[in-house]
CSV table of C-alpha atoms in Angstrom, one decimal:
chain,number,residue,atom,x,y,z
A,2,MET,CA,35.8,-19.7,-75.3
A,3,SER,CA,36.8,-23.1,-73.9
A,4,ASN,CA,33.1,-22.4,-72.0
A,5,VAL,CA,31.1,-22.1,-74.9
A,6,SER,CA,32.5,-25.1,-76.7
A,7,ASN,CA,31.9,-27.0,-73.3
A,8,TRP,CA,28.0,-26.0,-73.7
A,9,SER,CA,28.2,-27.1,-76.9
A,10,LYS,CA,29.8,-30.3,-76.9
A,11,ALA,CA,27.2,-30.8,-74.4
A,12,ALA,CA,24.0,-29.9,-76.1
A,13,ASP,CA,26.3,-32.6,-78.7
A,14,LEU,CA,26.5,-35.0,-76.0
A,15,ILE,CA,22.8,-34.6,-75.3
A,16,SER,CA,21.4,-34.6,-79.1
A,17,ALA,CA,23.5,-38.4,-79.6
A,18,ILE,CA,21.5,-39.6,-76.7
A,19,LEU,CA,18.3,-38.2,-77.4
A,20,LEU,CA,18.6,-39.3,-81.0
A,21,PHE,CA,19.8,-42.6,-80.1
A,22,ILE,CA,16.6,-43.2,-77.5
A,23,GLY,CA,14.3,-42.2,-80.7
A,24,ALA,CA,15.3,-44.6,-82.6
A,25,VAL,CA,15.6,-47.2,-80.5
A,26,ASN,CA,12.0,-46.7,-79.8
A,27,CYS,CA,11.3,-46.7,-83.8
A,28,LEU,CA,13.1,-49.8,-83.8
A,29,SER,CA,10.9,-51.7,-81.1
A,30,GLY,CA,7.6,-50.2,-82.6
A,31,VAL,CA,9.2,-52.0,-86.0
A,32,ILE,CA,10.0,-55.3,-84.0
A,33,GLY,CA,6.4,-55.4,-82.5
A,34,LEU,CA,4.6,-54.5,-86.7
A,35,LEU,CA,6.3,-57.7,-87.2
A,36,ARG,CA,5.7,-60.3,-84.5
A,37,LEU,CA,2.7,-59.0,-82.7
A,38,PRO,CA,-0.9,-61.2,-83.6
A,39,ASP,CA,-3.3,-58.9,-84.4
A,40,VAL,CA,-4.2,-55.4,-86.1
A,41,PHE,CA,-5.3,-53.1,-82.6
A,42,THR,CA,-1.9,-54.6,-80.9
A,43,ARG,CA,0.3,-53.7,-84.4
A,44,SER,CA,-1.3,-50.8,-84.2
A,45,TYR,CA,-0.3,-49.3,-80.5
A,46,ALA,CA,3.6,-50.5,-81.9
A,47,ALA,CA,2.8,-48.7,-84.9
A,48,THR,CA,2.0,-45.6,-82.9
A,49,ASN,CA,3.2,-45.6,-80.1
A,50,PRO,CA,6.9,-45.5,-79.6
A,51,GLN,CA,7.2,-44.4,-82.7
A,52,THR,CA,5.5,-41.2,-82.1
A,53,PHE,CA,7.7,-41.0,-78.3
A,54,GLY,CA,10.6,-42.0,-81.1
A,55,MET,CA,10.2,-39.4,-83.3
A,56,LEU,CA,9.5,-36.8,-80.6
A,57,MET,CA,12.9,-37.9,-79.4
A,58,LEU,CA,14.5,-37.8,-82.7
A,59,LEU,CA,13.1,-34.2,-83.2
A,60,ALA,CA,14.4,-33.0,-79.1
A,61,GLY,CA,17.8,-34.5,-80.3
A,62,VAL,CA,17.6,-32.5,-84.1
A,63,ALA,CA,16.8,-29.4,-82.0
A,64,LEU,CA,19.6,-29.5,-79.8
A,65,ARG,CA,21.8,-29.7,-83.0
A,66,LEU,CA,20.3,-27.1,-84.8
A,67,ARG,CA,19.9,-24.8,-82.1
A,68,SER,CA,18.3,-21.8,-84.4
A,69,ALA,CA,15.2,-20.5,-83.6
A,70,PHE,CA,13.0,-20.6,-87.0
A,71,ASP,CA,14.4,-24.7,-87.2
A,72,LEU,CA,12.8,-25.3,-83.4
A,73,GLY,CA,9.4,-23.5,-84.8
A,74,THR,CA,9.9,-26.0,-87.5
A,75,LEU,CA,10.2,-28.7,-85.5
A,76,ALA,CA,7.7,-28.2,-82.9
A,77,LEU,CA,5.5,-28.0,-86.3
A,78,VAL,CA,6.4,-31.0,-87.5
A,79,ALA,CA,5.9,-32.5,-83.9
A,80,PHE,CA,2.4,-31.0,-83.9
A,81,PHE,CA,0.8,-32.9,-86.8
A,82,GLN,CA,3.0,-36.3,-85.7
A,83,LEU,CA,0.5,-36.1,-82.7
A,84,LEU,CA,-2.2,-34.8,-84.4
A,85,THR,CA,-2.3,-37.4,-87.3
A,86,SER,CA,-0.9,-40.5,-86.0
A,87,ALA,CA,-3.6,-40.9,-83.3
A,88,VAL,CA,-6.1,-40.1,-86.0
A,89,ALA,CA,-4.7,-42.4,-88.7
A,90,ALA,CA,-4.5,-45.5,-86.1
A,91,HIS,CA,-8.1,-44.7,-85.3
A,92,LEU,CA,-9.0,-45.2,-88.8
A,93,VAL,CA,-6.7,-48.5,-89.4
A,94,ALA,CA,-8.6,-50.5,-85.6
A,95,ARG,CA,-11.9,-49.1,-87.3
A,96,ALA,CA,-11.9,-50.4,-90.4
A,97,ALA,CA,-10.0,-53.3,-89.0
A,98,TYR,CA,-13.0,-53.9,-86.1
A,99,ARG,CA,-15.4,-53.5,-89.0
A,100,THR,CA,-14.6,-55.7,-91.6
A,101,GLY,CA,-14.1,-58.3,-88.7
A,102,LEU,CA,-10.2,-58.8,-88.5
A,103,LEU,CA,-10.1,-59.1,-85.0
A,104,GLY,CA,-7.6,-62.0,-84.6
A,105,GLU,CA,-7.1,-65.3,-83.5
A,106,THR,CA,-7.8,-65.1,-80.4
A,107,PRO,CA,-11.6,-64.1,-79.8
A,108,LEU,CA,-12.8,-61.2,-77.6
A,109,LEU,CA,-13.8,-61.6,-74.5
A,110,TYR,CA,-16.8,-59.1,-74.9
A,111,ASP,CA,-17.8,-56.5,-77.3
A,112,GLU,CA,-19.6,-53.7,-75.3
A,113,LEU,CA,-20.1,-51.8,-78.9
A,114,GLY,CA,-21.7,-54.6,-79.6
A,115,GLU,CA,-22.1,-54.0,-83.2
A,116,ARG,CA,-20.6,-57.7,-84.1
A,117,PRO,CA,-21.7,-60.8,-81.6
A,118,PRO,CA,-18.7,-62.3,-79.6
A,119,HIS,CA,-17.6,-65.4,-80.8
B,45,MET,CA,-11.6,-15.7,-72.9
B,46,SER,CA,-14.0,-15.2,-70.0
B,47,ASP,CA,-17.3,-14.7,-71.9
B,48,ASP,CA,-18.5,-17.8,-72.6
B,49,GLN,CA,-20.4,-17.1,-76.0
B,50,PRO,CA,-19.3,-19.9,-78.3
B,51,VAL,CA,-17.3,-18.1,-81.2
B,52,PRO,CA,-18.6,-18.8,-85.0
B,53,CYS,CA,-15.2,-19.4,-86.6
B,54,GLY,CA,-14.6,-20.6,-90.2
B,55,ARG,CA,-17.8,-19.1,-91.7
B,56,ARG,CA,-18.7,-20.2,-95.8
B,57,GLY,CA,-17.5,-17.5,-97.6
B,58,ARG,CA,-15.4,-14.9,-95.2
B,59,ILE,CA,-12.1,-14.5,-94.9
B,60,ASP,CA,-11.3,-16.0,-91.5
B,61,LEU,CA,-8.3,-13.9,-89.9
B,62,PRO,CA,-7.1,-16.6,-87.6
B,63,LEU,CA,-7.1,-19.4,-89.6
B,64,ILE,CA,-5.0,-17.2,-92.4
B,65,ALA,CA,-2.5,-16.0,-89.4
B,66,TRP,CA,-1.9,-19.9,-88.8
B,67,LEU,CA,-1.9,-21.0,-92.4
B,68,THR,CA,1.0,-18.1,-93.2
B,69,VAL,CA,2.8,-18.9,-89.9
B,70,ILE,CA,2.5,-22.3,-91.6
B,71,TRP,CA,4.2,-21.0,-94.9
B,72,MET,CA,7.0,-19.1,-93.1
B,73,LEU,CA,7.9,-21.9,-91.0
B,74,LEU,CA,8.1,-24.2,-93.6
B,75,TRP,CA,10.6,-22.0,-96.2
B,76,SER,CA,12.5,-21.2,-92.9
B,77,GLY,CA,12.7,-17.0,-93.1
B,78,ALA,CA,10.9,-14.4,-91.8
B,79,THR,CA,11.3,-12.1,-94.9
B,80,TRP,CA,9.1,-10.0,-96.0
B,81,GLY,CA,8.6,-12.4,-99.2
B,82,ASN,CA,8.0,-15.5,-97.2
B,83,LEU,CA,5.0,-13.3,-95.5
B,84,ILE,CA,3.3,-11.4,-98.6
B,85,SER,CA,3.2,-14.7,-100.5
B,86,GLY,CA,2.0,-16.5,-97.1
B,87,VAL,CA,-0.7,-14.5,-96.9
B,88,VAL,CA,-2.1,-14.8,-100.8
B,89,VAL,CA,-1.6,-18.2,-100.2
B,90,ALA,CA,-3.5,-18.9,-97.7
B,91,VAL,CA,-6.5,-16.2,-99.2
B,92,VAL,CA,-6.4,-18.2,-102.0
B,93,LEU,CA,-6.9,-21.4,-100.3
B,94,CYS,CA,-9.7,-20.0,-97.7
B,95,VAL,CA,-11.4,-18.2,-100.8
B,96,LEU,CA,-11.1,-21.7,-103.0
B,97,PHE,CA,-11.5,-24.6,-100.0
B,98,PRO,CA,-14.1,-22.6,-97.6
B,99,LEU,CA,-14.4,-24.5,-94.7
B,100,PRO,CA,-18.0,-25.6,-92.8
B,101,PRO,CA,-19.1,-23.7,-90.3
B,102,VAL,CA,-17.9,-24.8,-86.5
B,103,GLU,CA,-18.7,-24.0,-83.6
B,104,LEU,CA,-15.2,-23.4,-82.0
B,105,GLY,CA,-16.5,-22.9,-78.1
B,106,LEU,CA,-12.4,-23.1,-77.6
B,107,ARG,CA,-10.9,-21.2,-74.5
B,108,LEU,CA,-7.1,-21.3,-74.0
B,109,ARG,CA,-6.6,-21.8,-70.2
B,110,PRO,CA,-2.3,-21.7,-70.0
B,111,LEU,CA,-2.0,-23.7,-67.1
B,112,GLY,CA,-4.3,-26.4,-68.3
B,113,ILE,CA,-2.7,-26.4,-71.3
B,114,LEU,CA,0.8,-27.2,-69.3
B,115,LEU,CA,-0.9,-30.2,-67.0
B,116,LEU,CA,-2.2,-32.1,-70.1
B,117,ALA,CA,1.3,-31.7,-72.2
B,118,LYS,CA,2.7,-32.8,-68.9
B,119,TYR,CA,0.3,-35.5,-68.4
B,120,LEU,CA,0.3,-36.5,-71.7
B,121,LEU,CA,4.2,-36.9,-72.1
B,122,HIS,CA,4.1,-38.7,-69.0
B,123,ASP,CA,1.7,-40.8,-70.6
B,124,ILE,CA,2.9,-41.2,-74.3
B,125,ILE,CA,6.8,-42.8,-72.1
B,126,ALA,CA,4.4,-45.0,-70.5
B,127,ALA,CA,2.7,-46.9,-73.7
B,128,SER,CA,6.0,-47.0,-75.6
B,129,HIS,CA,8.0,-48.6,-72.9
B,130,LYS,CA,4.9,-50.8,-72.3
B,131,VAL,CA,4.1,-51.6,-75.9
B,132,ALA,CA,8.4,-52.3,-76.4
B,133,LEU,CA,7.7,-54.9,-73.8
B,134,LEU,CA,4.9,-56.3,-75.8
B,135,ALA,CA,7.0,-56.7,-78.5
B,136,TRP,CA,9.8,-57.9,-77.3
B,137,SER,CA,8.0,-60.3,-75.8
B,138,GLY,CA,5.0,-61.1,-78.5
B,139,ARG,CA,2.8,-62.4,-75.8
B,140,VAL,CA,-0.5,-60.4,-76.0
B,141,GLY,CA,-3.9,-61.5,-73.3
B,142,PRO,CA,-7.2,-61.7,-74.5
B,143,ALA,CA,-8.8,-58.0,-75.9
B,144,ALA,CA,-12.2,-56.7,-75.7
B,145,VAL,CA,-14.1,-53.7,-76.8
B,146,VAL,CA,-15.0,-51.6,-73.7
B,147,ARG,CA,-17.5,-48.9,-74.0
B,148,VAL,CA,-16.5,-45.3,-71.9
B,149,PRO,CA,-19.1,-42.8,-72.0
B,150,LEU,CA,-17.7,-39.6,-71.6
B,151,ARG,CA,-19.4,-36.2,-70.2
B,152,CYS,CA,-18.1,-33.6,-72.6
B,153,ARG,CA,-20.7,-32.7,-75.3
B,154,THR,CA,-19.1,-30.3,-77.9
B,155,ASP,CA,-17.7,-31.5,-80.7
B,156,LEU,CA,-13.9,-30.2,-80.2
B,157,MET,CA,-13.6,-31.7,-77.0
B,158,LEU,CA,-15.0,-34.9,-77.7
B,159,ALA,CA,-12.3,-35.1,-80.9
B,160,ALA,CA,-9.4,-33.7,-78.7
B,161,THR,CA,-10.5,-36.2,-75.8
B,162,ALA,CA,-10.2,-38.6,-78.8
B,163,VAL,CA,-7.1,-38.0,-79.6
B,164,ALA,CA,-5.6,-37.9,-76.6
B,165,VAL,CA,-6.9,-41.3,-75.6
B,166,SER,CA,-4.9,-42.4,-78.7
B,167,SER,CA,-1.9,-42.3,-76.7
B,168,VAL,CA,-3.4,-44.3,-73.6
B,169,PRO,CA,-1.4,-47.4,-73.0
B,170,GLY,CA,-2.9,-50.4,-74.5
B,171,GLY,CA,-6.1,-49.5,-75.9
B,172,ALA,CA,-7.0,-48.4,-79.8
B,173,LEU,CA,-9.7,-46.0,-80.0
B,174,ILE,CA,-12.0,-48.4,-82.5
B,175,GLU,CA,-15.3,-46.1,-82.7
B,176,VAL,CA,-16.7,-42.6,-81.2
B,177,ASN,CA,-20.5,-41.6,-81.1
B,178,ALA,CA,-20.6,-38.0,-81.3
B,179,VAL,CA,-24.5,-38.1,-80.1
B,180,THR,CA,-23.9,-40.6,-77.3
B,181,ALA,CA,-20.2,-38.7,-76.7
B,182,THR,CA,-19.1,-42.6,-76.1
B,183,LEU,CA,-15.4,-44.0,-77.0
B,184,TYR,CA,-15.2,-47.4,-77.8
B,185,LEU,CA,-11.6,-48.5,-77.1
B,186,HIS,CA,-9.9,-51.7,-77.4
B,187,VAL,CA,-8.3,-52.6,-74.5
B,188,SER,CA,-5.5,-55.7,-74.9
B,189,ASP,CA,-5.4,-57.8,-71.7
B,190,ALA,CA,-9.3,-57.0,-70.5
B,191,ASP,CA,-9.0,-60.8,-68.6
B,192,ASP,CA,-8.5,-58.8,-65.9
B,193,PRO,CA,-11.1,-56.6,-64.6
B,194,GLU,CA,-8.3,-53.9,-62.7
B,195,ASN,CA,-6.6,-53.3,-66.2
B,196,VAL,CA,-9.6,-52.5,-68.1
B,197,ALA,CA,-11.0,-50.2,-64.9
B,198,ARG,CA,-7.8,-48.6,-64.8
B,199,THR,CA,-8.0,-47.6,-69.1
B,200,ARG,CA,-11.4,-46.1,-68.4
B,201,ALA,CA,-10.3,-44.2,-64.9
B,202,SER,CA,-7.4,-42.9,-67.6
B,203,VAL,CA,-9.6,-42.2,-70.7
B,204,TRP,CA,-11.7,-40.0,-67.9
B,205,ARG,CA,-8.7,-38.3,-66.2
B,206,LEU,CA,-7.4,-37.2,-69.6
B,207,GLU,CA,-11.0,-35.4,-70.7
B,208,ARG,CA,-10.9,-34.2,-67.3
B,209,LEU,CA,-7.7,-32.3,-68.4
B,210,VAL,CA,-8.5,-31.5,-72.2
B,211,VAL,CA,-11.7,-29.5,-70.8
B,212,ARG,CA,-9.1,-28.1,-68.4
B,213,ALA,CA,-7.0,-27.2,-71.2
B,214,PHE,CA,-9.3,-26.0,-74.1
B,215,GLY,CA,-12.6,-26.7,-72.6
B,216,THR,CA,-15.7,-23.2,-71.8
B,217,ARG,CA,-17.3,-22.8,-68.7
B,218,ASP,CA,-20.0,-25.1,-69.1
B,219,GLU,CA,-17.7,-27.8,-70.0
B,220,LEU,CA,-15.9,-27.8,-67.2
B,221,GLU,CA,-19.0,-27.7,-64.6
B,222,ARG,CA,-19.9,-31.0,-66.7
B,223,VAL,CA,-16.7,-32.2,-66.2
B,224,ARG,CA,-16.3,-31.8,-62.7
B,225,GLN,CA,-19.3,-34.4,-61.7
B,226,GLU,CA,-18.6,-38.1,-61.4
B,227,PRO,CA,-17.9,-40.0,-64.4
B,228,PRO,CA,-21.5,-41.7,-65.6
B,229,SER,CA,-21.7,-45.2,-64.5
B,230,VAL,CA,-21.4,-48.3,-66.7
B,231,GLU,CA,-23.8,-50.9,-66.2
B,232,ARG,CA,-22.5,-53.6,-68.6
B,233,ASP,CA,-19.3,-53.7,-66.6
B,234,SER,CA,-20.0,-57.4,-65.8
B,235,LEU,CA,-20.5,-58.5,-68.9
B,236,GLY,CA,-16.7,-59.1,-68.4
B,237,ASP,CA,-18.0,-62.3,-66.6
B,238,ALA,CA,-20.1,-63.8,-69.5
B,239,PRO,CA,-17.9,-66.7,-71.0
């Protein structure tokens, strides 16, 4: 009996730690979104820490829920999150490049060559 | 999974069974209950969706290789952690070096492998995908801190590594043959020295 509750306490603790790590990662993503200078670096900030934070949050929630069906749903959330955030980041970066929103610092060089370097 | 004929999938106006099964599984997960009611309503919704919104025919050419998928997942997880760490540091410091748009020619040729590589590349530390040329199978990345040629070379190498891992996870034998070769040379590398 106490053994079982110890295991569930351990799972709760790990879950809390994972939720915390996830939240800190999402926070650093948001800070990056505010502080970084141009669209491209901001788009890294909007995707990478966010995605990792999301995965950590989902893992934390999974450890707390502990039901097979909910695990399936969480896996689905993770899958679509990974798939869609990559596509969204690409579309934002592509639109920014095509409309010339390259930020204050000029590009060192441009091998795509649709825009002449400054 | 061993024959190398690409399987035509999702043909217009046809009922595509794997797609219906997948949609039904999603439906049941979303309603979080494995009941007969969910199963039947899921199948009905999936069939109606497939009939109303038929997908264009896609040369799927997909193989599932469990070991490759595992290796890809491991590398991606590692990559995502490294990338988010780097971006977090960048966010707190707020300092970014000059950037460049870098061309990375790929070895694989099928649309699916190209798309999967492009999605995976989004998790590469410090590279935003700007353009994908499907005809020449070339990715264009926005790389920060490009004043360091080693950083650019490292980004290219990680894209090629991801390409190999993606093909090893999902590719046909033909594609596997291709990624075994050396990565194509990038002849405009010296452009970095131009002012």
